[in-house]
Amino acid sequence: MTASEPLPSVEAELRAAPPHALVATARRILADRLGAQEVTLLLADYGLAVLQPVSHLPYTGEPVPAQDGPVGSAFVRQSPVIEVLREPAAHLVHLPITVRGDRLGVLSVRLPEGAADPETVLQLGDFATALGHEVVTADQDTDLYLQARRTRRLTLAAEMQWQLLPGRGCAREEYVIGAHLEPAYSIGGDNFDWSADARHLTITVTDGMGKGIEAALLTSLTVGALRNARRGGLGLADQACLADQAVYAQYGGKMYASTLLLRCDLATGAVTAVDAGSPQLFRQRGGHTERIELDAQLPLGMFEETDYVEQHFQLEPDDRLIVVSTGVHGTRSAGGDLYGEGALRQILSATRPAPPHEAARAVVAGLVEHFGSDDLVSDAAVVCLDWHGPPA
């Protein structure tokens, strides 16, 4: 990766590699151009608890903590971490792999002593990003990287839900989104979705009624109907109406989906909202956390041809929005205390300096502690949005 071998040639080599051979290709490229002695791709598991090394099946590498140690530090801080090794002397460089704000994992590269100069680390960061884009593309053609993220088997309902999600994060100049779901390996009805164009960002958080496959099927229909309406150019209230009709036509009011729909004008920070059920919305401004009280309207599919009304509020630069599903704010401790009545606000305040990804994860970690077990009774979804404001 010298001046005579610019990054585009590296990207071309990665693109030309078979989907299952990206790690082997990365090892060859970095060994040839930088003398790399070892290259390891580690991907975050579904629960964000560990980072798992990618290898050929069956996997033999040992996972490392996603929140601690040099590798976990690179993942959490989203910046390179360099370890100095003594015997034999070398540098181990850990580089976060993030694609458009979605944190995938870490690339660890062992370099000869003295080779980890600032320019080389910067080039390695670009290489890690290029590799991340190819991993995302490769997921269309191979299960290797999806399997590498698993510490155990997903339930069928969870498999359906994770395939439905847009990712766990997204970033643009105007905003950063971080989101988390639990129980990650057996999620059923909770879902989040987002989409942005040049003018607007749309976010939905959906809580499908029931458990397991029934809840996953209901949520899949709901999210599909919302996407169909959104991609048809309909406004937020009409998106809710179309999804409401689709769910009612299928279930006749016997099952329904609670959904919060938000649409943010990227030029002004003006937000349009439709509260069709139970997800709750909080806003942090300065040092204050407040719940944004919206008019509670009927969940999608509860009754035939329900009309929905849009409401409006304003975001200011440096505001943070947090959406939590019923499984978060409605969960009780062993003593009967609702998480949403006190503990949730304390965690929101404590995590205000943290980036959205970590704030969302911390809310769920606090929920598990409040409940007293990681075997949550209800699905829990959290979406955290930091609003930076329109481009200067």
Short mmCIF file of C-alpha atoms in Angstrom, two decimals:
data_model
loop_
_atom_site.label_atom_id
_atom_site.label_comp_id
_atom_site.label_asym_id
_atom_site.label_seq_id
_atom_site.Cartn_x
_atom_site.Cartn_y
_atom_site.Cartn_z
CA MET A 1 0.00 0.00 0.00
CA THR A 2 2.52 2.55 -1.20
CA ALA A 3 2.11 5.66 -3.30
CA SER A 4 2.51 3.49 -6.42
CA GLU A 5 -0.18 1.08 -5.19
CA PRO A 6 -3.16 3.20 -4.17
CA LEU A 7 -6.17 1.92 -2.24
CA PRO A 8 -8.44 1.52 -5.31
CA SER A 9 -6.23 -1.37 -6.49
CA VAL A 10 -6.70 -2.99 -3.09
CA GLU A 11 -10.47 -2.55 -3.31
CA ALA A 12 -10.40 -4.15 -6.76
CA GLU A 13 -8.53 -7.18 -5.40
CA LEU A 14 -11.06 -7.56 -2.57
CA ARG A 15 -13.97 -7.26 -5.01
CA ALA A 16 -12.44 -9.94 -7.23
CA ALA A 17 -12.06 -12.41 -4.35
CA PRO A 18 -14.67 -15.17 -3.90
CA PRO A 19 -17.08 -14.19 -1.07
CA HIS A 20 -15.82 -16.92 1.25
CA ALA A 21 -12.16 -16.01 0.63
CA LEU A 22 -12.11 -12.38 1.77
CA VAL A 23 -10.01 -13.09 4.86
CA ALA A 24 -7.45 -15.12 2.91
CA THR A 25 -7.29 -12.36 0.30
CA ALA A 26 -6.81 -9.71 3.00
CA ARG A 27 -3.97 -11.75 4.51
CA ARG A 28 -2.23 -12.05 1.15
CA ILE A 29 -2.60 -8.34 0.31
CA LEU A 30 -1.31 -7.12 3.69
CA ALA A 31 1.52 -9.66 3.77
CA ASP A 32 2.68 -8.63 0.28
CA ARG A 33 2.43 -4.89 0.78
CA LEU A 34 3.13 -4.35 4.48
CA GLY A 35 4.85 -7.51 5.59
CA ALA A 36 1.91 -8.40 7.85
CA GLN A 37 2.66 -11.53 9.83
CA GLU A 38 -0.89 -12.27 10.91
CA VAL A 39 -4.34 -10.94 9.91
CA THR A 40 -7.55 -11.76 11.82
CA LEU A 41 -11.10 -10.62 11.10
CA LEU A 42 -13.32 -10.59 14.21
CA LEU A 43 -17.06 -9.98 13.92
CA ALA A 44 -19.41 -8.87 16.71
CA ASP A 45 -21.88 -11.53 17.78
CA TYR A 46 -25.61 -10.86 17.79
CA GLY A 47 -25.64 -10.01 21.49
CA LEU A 48 -22.63 -7.66 21.24
CA ALA A 49 -20.95 -9.68 23.99
CA VAL A 50 -17.95 -11.04 22.08
CA LEU A 51 -15.98 -10.59 18.87
CA GLN A 52 -15.53 -13.86 17.01
CA PRO A 53 -12.65 -14.65 14.63
CA VAL A 54 -13.70 -15.65 11.12
CA SER A 55 -12.22 -18.89 9.79
CA HIS A 56 -13.37 -21.82 7.70
CA LEU A 57 -16.04 -24.02 9.26
CA PRO A 58 -15.96 -25.44 11.84
CA TYR A 59 -14.73 -22.41 13.77
CA THR A 60 -11.75 -22.96 16.02
CA GLY A 61 -10.75 -19.42 17.06
CA GLU A 62 -11.38 -18.16 20.56
CA PRO A 63 -13.80 -15.20 20.88
CA VAL A 64 -12.65 -12.09 22.74
CA PRO A 65 -14.76 -9.67 24.84
CA ALA A 66 -16.49 -6.98 22.79
CA GLN A 67 -16.26 -4.38 25.56
CA ASP A 68 -12.84 -5.02 27.18
CA GLY A 69 -9.21 -5.47 26.23
CA PRO A 70 -7.38 -3.99 23.24
CA VAL A 71 -9.72 -5.51 20.64
CA GLY A 72 -12.86 -4.56 22.54
CA SER A 73 -11.48 -1.06 23.09
CA ALA A 74 -11.02 -0.59 19.33
CA PHE A 75 -14.61 -1.76 18.78
CA VAL A 76 -16.18 0.43 21.47
CA ARG A 77 -14.08 3.57 20.88
CA GLN A 78 -14.16 3.16 17.10
CA SER A 79 -10.50 4.08 16.79
CA PRO A 80 -7.30 2.08 16.20
CA VAL A 81 -5.56 0.47 19.18
CA ILE A 82 -1.91 -0.60 18.94
CA GLU A 83 -0.40 -3.31 21.14
CA VAL A 84 3.37 -3.48 21.53
CA LEU A 85 4.49 -7.12 21.64
CA ARG A 86 7.84 -8.10 23.14
CA GLU A 87 8.54 -11.74 22.27
CA PRO A 88 8.93 -11.69 19.37
CA ALA A 89 8.96 -7.91 18.93
CA ALA A 90 6.03 -6.73 16.83
CA HIS A 91 3.04 -4.39 16.75
CA LEU A 92 -0.53 -5.70 16.83
CA VAL A 93 -2.89 -3.12 15.31
CA HIS A 94 -6.64 -3.43 16.00
CA LEU A 95 -8.84 -1.47 13.58
CA PRO A 96 -12.62 -1.02 13.88
CA ILE A 97 -14.65 -2.18 10.89
CA THR A 98 -17.67 0.05 10.38
CA VAL A 99 -19.83 0.44 7.27
CA ARG A 100 -21.86 3.65 7.07
CA GLY A 101 -22.16 3.76 10.84
CA ASP A 102 -22.93 0.06 11.34
CA ARG A 103 -20.26 -1.51 13.56
CA LEU A 104 -19.31 -4.95 12.24
CA GLY A 105 -16.18 -5.87 14.16
CA VAL A 106 -12.41 -5.45 14.25
CA LEU A 107 -9.50 -6.24 11.93
CA SER A 108 -6.33 -7.23 13.83
CA VAL A 109 -3.03 -7.00 11.93
CA ARG A 110 0.35 -8.08 13.29
CA LEU A 111 3.17 -5.98 11.83
CA PRO A 112 6.95 -6.17 12.24
CA GLU A 113 8.48 -3.96 14.92
CA GLY A 114 8.53 -0.31 13.86
CA ALA A 115 6.14 -0.80 10.95
CA ALA A 116 3.06 0.65 12.67
CA ASP A 117 3.77 4.29 11.82
CA PRO A 118 0.84 6.77 11.66
CA GLU A 119 0.57 6.69 7.86
CA THR A 120 0.46 2.89 7.80
CA VAL A 121 -2.21 2.79 10.53
CA LEU A 122 -4.28 5.31 8.55
CA GLN A 123 -3.98 3.17 5.42
CA LEU A 124 -4.92 0.08 7.41
CA GLY A 125 -8.03 1.91 8.62
CA ASP A 126 -9.05 2.54 5.01
CA PHE A 127 -8.34 -1.09 4.19
CA ALA A 128 -10.52 -2.25 7.12
CA THR A 129 -13.39 -0.10 5.84
CA ALA A 130 -13.02 -1.52 2.32
CA LEU A 131 -13.01 -5.04 3.74
CA GLY A 132 -16.15 -4.26 5.76
CA HIS A 133 -18.02 -3.16 2.63
CA GLU A 134 -17.07 -6.42 0.92
CA VAL A 135 -18.22 -8.47 3.93
CA VAL A 136 -21.63 -6.79 3.78
CA THR A 137 -21.85 -7.50 0.04
CA ALA A 138 -20.64 -11.09 0.53
CA ASP A 139 -23.53 -11.78 2.91
CA GLN A 140 -25.74 -11.95 -0.18
CA ASP A 141 -23.79 -14.96 -1.47
CA THR A 142 -22.40 -16.82 1.54
CA ASP A 143 -23.46 -17.67 5.10
CA LEU A 144 -19.86 -17.67 6.35
CA TYR A 145 -19.87 -14.24 7.98
CA LEU A 146 -23.40 -14.58 9.38
CA GLN A 147 -22.44 -17.90 10.94
CA ALA A 148 -19.25 -16.40 12.35
CA ARG A 149 -21.32 -13.93 14.37
CA ARG A 150 -23.12 -16.68 16.30
CA THR A 151 -22.11 -18.06 19.65
CA ARG A 152 -25.05 -20.44 19.47
CA ARG A 153 -27.94 -21.24 17.17
CA LEU A 154 -30.63 -18.63 16.57
CA THR A 155 -34.28 -19.58 16.90
CA LEU A 156 -36.19 -19.55 13.62
CA ALA A 157 -38.08 -16.44 14.76
CA ALA A 158 -34.80 -14.66 15.52
CA GLU A 159 -33.41 -15.68 12.13
CA MET A 160 -36.42 -14.05 10.48
CA GLN A 161 -36.10 -10.89 12.55
CA TRP A 162 -32.36 -10.35 11.99
CA GLN A 163 -32.84 -10.78 8.24
CA LEU A 164 -35.52 -8.08 8.43
CA LEU A 165 -33.36 -5.50 10.21
CA PRO A 166 -31.47 -2.75 8.34
CA GLY A 167 -28.39 -3.18 10.58
CA ARG A 168 -27.53 -1.97 14.07
CA GLY A 169 -26.40 1.52 13.18
CA CYS A 170 -26.30 4.21 10.55
CA ALA A 171 -24.43 7.50 10.26
CA ARG A 172 -24.55 10.63 8.13
CA GLU A 173 -23.36 14.17 8.62
CA GLU A 174 -26.74 15.11 10.10
CA TYR A 175 -27.20 12.19 12.53
CA VAL A 176 -25.89 8.96 14.06
CA ILE A 177 -28.13 5.99 14.93
CA GLY A 178 -27.33 3.07 17.23
CA ALA A 179 -29.76 0.25 18.06
CA HIS A 180 -29.89 -3.01 19.99
CA LEU A 181 -32.21 -6.01 20.39
CA GLU A 182 -32.47 -8.63 23.12
CA PRO A 183 -32.77 -11.52 23.64
CA ALA A 184 -30.59 -11.49 20.53
CA TYR A 185 -30.71 -15.23 19.85
CA SER A 186 -34.44 -15.71 20.43
CA ILE A 187 -36.01 -12.36 19.51
CA GLY A 188 -39.56 -12.69 18.22
CA GLY A 189 -41.71 -9.63 17.59
CA ASP A 190 -39.60 -6.50 18.17
CA ASN A 191 -38.08 -4.70 15.20
CA PHE A 192 -36.55 -1.38 14.19
CA ASP A 193 -36.20 0.04 10.70
CA TRP A 194 -34.90 3.21 9.08
CA SER A 195 -34.37 4.75 5.69
CA ALA A 196 -33.01 8.11 4.53
CA ASP A 197 -33.00 10.06 1.29
CA ALA A 198 -31.71 13.53 0.50
CA ARG A 199 -34.47 15.23 2.51
CA HIS A 200 -35.86 12.91 5.17
CA LEU A 201 -34.97 10.20 7.68
CA THR A 202 -37.74 7.75 8.57
CA ILE A 203 -37.49 5.51 11.66
CA THR A 204 -39.98 2.92 12.87
CA VAL A 205 -39.94 0.75 16.00
CA THR A 206 -42.43 -2.12 15.96
CA ASP A 207 -43.55 -4.53 18.67
CA GLY A 208 -45.50 -7.43 17.17
CA MET A 209 -48.01 -9.12 19.45
CA GLY A 210 -47.24 -12.64 20.69
CA LYS A 211 -44.08 -14.70 20.81
CA GLY A 212 -41.90 -16.81 18.57
CA ILE A 213 -42.88 -17.54 14.98
CA GLU A 214 -46.32 -15.94 15.30
CA ALA A 215 -44.82 -12.66 16.43
CA ALA A 216 -42.08 -12.80 13.78
CA LEU A 217 -44.61 -13.38 10.98
CA LEU A 218 -46.79 -10.52 12.24
CA THR A 219 -43.85 -8.14 12.48
CA SER A 220 -42.55 -9.19 9.05
CA LEU A 221 -45.93 -8.36 7.50
CA THR A 222 -46.08 -5.04 9.34
CA VAL A 223 -42.58 -3.93 8.39
CA GLY A 224 -43.10 -5.07 4.80
CA ALA A 225 -46.32 -3.06 4.56
CA LEU A 226 -44.68 0.03 6.08
CA ARG A 227 -41.78 -0.23 3.64
CA ASN A 228 -44.13 -0.71 0.72
CA ALA A 229 -46.06 2.43 1.66
CA ARG A 230 -42.91 4.45 2.32
CA ARG A 231 -41.36 3.41 -0.99
CA GLY A 232 -44.61 4.33 -2.70
CA GLY A 233 -44.09 7.92 -1.56
CA LEU A 234 -46.90 8.02 1.03
CA GLY A 235 -46.83 10.31 4.05
CA LEU A 236 -46.37 8.99 7.58
CA ALA A 237 -50.08 8.77 8.48
CA ASP A 238 -50.85 7.01 5.20
CA GLN A 239 -48.00 4.56 5.82
CA ALA A 240 -49.64 3.67 9.12
CA CYS A 241 -53.05 3.35 7.45
CA LEU A 242 -51.79 1.01 4.74
CA ALA A 243 -49.95 -1.19 7.24
CA ASP A 244 -53.02 -1.19 9.49
CA GLN A 245 -55.17 -2.44 6.62
CA ALA A 246 -52.65 -5.12 5.66
CA VAL A 247 -52.42 -6.50 9.20
CA TYR A 248 -56.19 -6.39 9.74
CA ALA A 249 -56.82 -8.13 6.42
CA GLN A 250 -54.54 -10.97 7.50
CA TYR A 251 -55.52 -11.34 11.15
CA GLY A 252 -58.97 -9.75 11.44
CA GLY A 253 -58.08 -7.88 14.63
CA LYS A 254 -56.93 -10.99 16.50
CA MET A 255 -53.29 -9.88 16.32
CA TYR A 256 -51.81 -6.41 15.98
CA ALA A 257 -48.52 -4.55 16.04
CA SER A 258 -47.66 -1.53 18.20
CA THR A 259 -45.54 0.87 16.16
CA LEU A 260 -43.93 4.28 16.52
CA LEU A 261 -43.25 6.08 13.24
CA LEU A 262 -40.92 9.10 13.02
CA ARG A 263 -39.95 11.21 10.02
CA CYS A 264 -37.26 13.88 10.40
CA ASP A 265 -36.73 16.72 7.95
CA LEU A 266 -32.95 16.71 7.51
CA ALA A 267 -32.84 20.38 6.58
CA THR A 268 -34.72 21.71 9.61
CA GLY A 269 -34.88 19.01 12.33
CA ALA A 270 -38.69 19.11 12.26
CA VAL A 271 -40.09 15.68 13.22
CA THR A 272 -43.43 14.19 12.24
CA ALA A 273 -44.65 11.33 14.43
CA VAL A 274 -47.43 8.74 14.57
CA ASP A 275 -47.77 6.81 17.83
CA ALA A 276 -49.63 3.62 16.95
CA GLY A 277 -49.22 1.68 20.15
CA SER A 278 -46.78 1.30 22.98
CA PRO A 279 -43.13 2.20 22.12
CA GLN A 280 -42.04 5.21 24.19
CA LEU A 281 -39.98 8.19 23.02
CA PHE A 282 -37.50 10.21 25.09
CA ARG A 283 -35.54 13.33 24.22
CA GLN A 284 -32.33 14.50 25.87
CA ARG A 285 -31.47 18.16 25.53
CA GLY A 286 -28.64 19.63 27.53
CA GLY A 287 -28.68 17.86 30.86
CA HIS A 288 -32.43 17.18 30.83
CA THR A 289 -34.23 13.97 29.89
CA GLU A 290 -37.92 14.17 29.06
CA ARG A 291 -40.49 11.82 27.64
CA ILE A 292 -42.17 13.19 24.52
CA GLU A 293 -45.84 12.58 25.14
CA LEU A 294 -47.65 11.72 21.91
CA ASP A 295 -51.33 10.99 21.45
CA ALA A 296 -51.65 7.22 21.81
CA GLN A 297 -53.45 5.87 18.77
CA LEU A 298 -54.59 2.34 18.02
CA PRO A 299 -51.99 -0.33 17.19
CA LEU A 300 -51.76 -1.40 13.56
CA GLY A 301 -54.34 -4.04 12.67
CA MET A 302 -56.49 -3.81 15.80
CA PHE A 303 -59.54 -2.46 13.94
CA GLU A 304 -60.49 -2.11 10.29
CA GLU A 305 -59.60 1.11 8.42
CA THR A 306 -58.26 3.09 11.37
CA ASP A 307 -57.35 6.70 10.61
CA TYR A 308 -54.05 7.99 11.98
CA VAL A 309 -53.09 11.57 12.81
CA GLU A 310 -49.61 13.04 12.53
CA GLN A 311 -48.04 15.08 15.32
CA HIS A 312 -45.00 17.32 15.25
CA PHE A 313 -42.06 18.36 17.42
CA GLN A 314 -38.69 20.02 16.82
CA LEU A 315 -35.12 18.77 17.21
CA GLU A 316 -32.22 21.08 17.96
CA PRO A 317 -28.55 20.32 17.25
CA ASP A 318 -27.04 17.97 19.87
CA ASP A 319 -30.44 16.55 20.83
CA ARG A 320 -30.69 12.82 21.44
CA LEU A 321 -33.84 10.74 20.82
CA ILE A 322 -34.29 7.31 22.40
CA VAL A 323 -37.11 4.93 21.45
CA VAL A 324 -37.78 1.90 23.65
CA SER A 325 -40.27 -0.90 23.07
CA THR A 326 -42.73 -2.21 25.65
CA GLY A 327 -40.29 -4.96 26.60
CA VAL A 328 -38.00 -2.21 27.90
CA HIS A 329 -40.17 0.35 29.64
CA GLY A 330 -42.82 -2.18 30.72
CA THR A 331 -40.55 -4.77 32.36
CA ARG A 332 -40.82 -5.17 36.14
CA SER A 333 -38.12 -6.17 38.60
CA ALA A 334 -38.56 -8.99 41.10
CA GLY A 335 -39.87 -6.34 43.48
CA GLY A 336 -42.48 -5.17 41.00
CA ASP A 337 -40.81 -1.88 39.97
CA LEU A 338 -41.26 -0.83 36.36
CA TYR A 339 -37.98 -0.23 34.54
CA GLY A 340 -39.46 2.73 32.73
CA GLU A 341 -40.43 4.62 35.88
CA GLY A 342 -36.97 5.34 37.28
CA ALA A 343 -34.08 3.07 36.38
CA LEU A 344 -34.42 3.77 32.66
CA ARG A 345 -34.10 7.52 33.13
CA GLN A 346 -31.05 7.07 35.35
CA ILE A 347 -29.31 4.98 32.69
CA LEU A 348 -30.28 7.43 29.95
CA SER A 349 -28.71 10.24 31.96
CA ALA A 350 -25.58 8.23 32.80
CA THR A 351 -25.00 7.24 29.17
CA ARG A 352 -25.55 10.69 27.66
CA PRO A 353 -21.81 11.18 26.90
CA ALA A 354 -21.58 7.74 25.24
CA PRO A 355 -22.13 7.27 21.49
CA PRO A 356 -25.58 6.03 20.41
CA HIS A 357 -24.42 2.42 19.88
CA GLU A 358 -23.13 2.14 23.43
CA ALA A 359 -26.09 4.02 24.89
CA ALA A 360 -28.54 1.58 23.27
CA ARG A 361 -26.54 -1.42 24.50
CA ALA A 362 -26.30 0.05 28.02
CA VAL A 363 -30.08 0.52 28.21
CA VAL A 364 -30.57 -3.18 27.49
CA ALA A 365 -27.77 -4.15 29.91
CA GLY A 366 -29.51 -2.07 32.58
CA LEU A 367 -32.79 -3.78 31.77
CA VAL A 368 -31.22 -7.20 32.28
CA GLU A 369 -29.82 -6.08 35.64
CA HIS A 370 -33.19 -4.60 36.65
CA PHE A 371 -35.01 -7.81 35.67
CA GLY A 372 -32.43 -9.96 37.45
CA SER A 373 -31.73 -12.30 34.53
CA ASP A 374 -30.70 -12.20 30.89
CA ASP A 375 -33.59 -14.56 30.15
CA LEU A 376 -35.97 -11.69 29.43
CA VAL A 377 -39.68 -12.46 29.37
CA SER A 378 -40.39 -9.90 26.62
CA ASP A 379 -38.43 -8.75 23.59
CA ALA A 380 -36.58 -5.47 24.05
CA ALA A 381 -35.69 -2.99 21.31
CA VAL A 382 -33.83 0.31 21.73
CA VAL A 383 -33.03 2.91 19.06
CA CYS A 384 -30.85 5.92 19.89
CA LEU A 385 -30.52 8.89 17.50
CA ASP A 386 -28.05 11.75 17.92
CA TRP A 387 -29.13 14.77 15.89
CA HIS A 388 -26.18 16.93 14.78
CA GLY A 389 -28.24 19.31 12.68
CA PRO A 390 -28.23 20.11 8.97
CA PRO A 391 -24.91 20.51 7.16
CA ALA A 392 -23.35 23.93 7.56
#
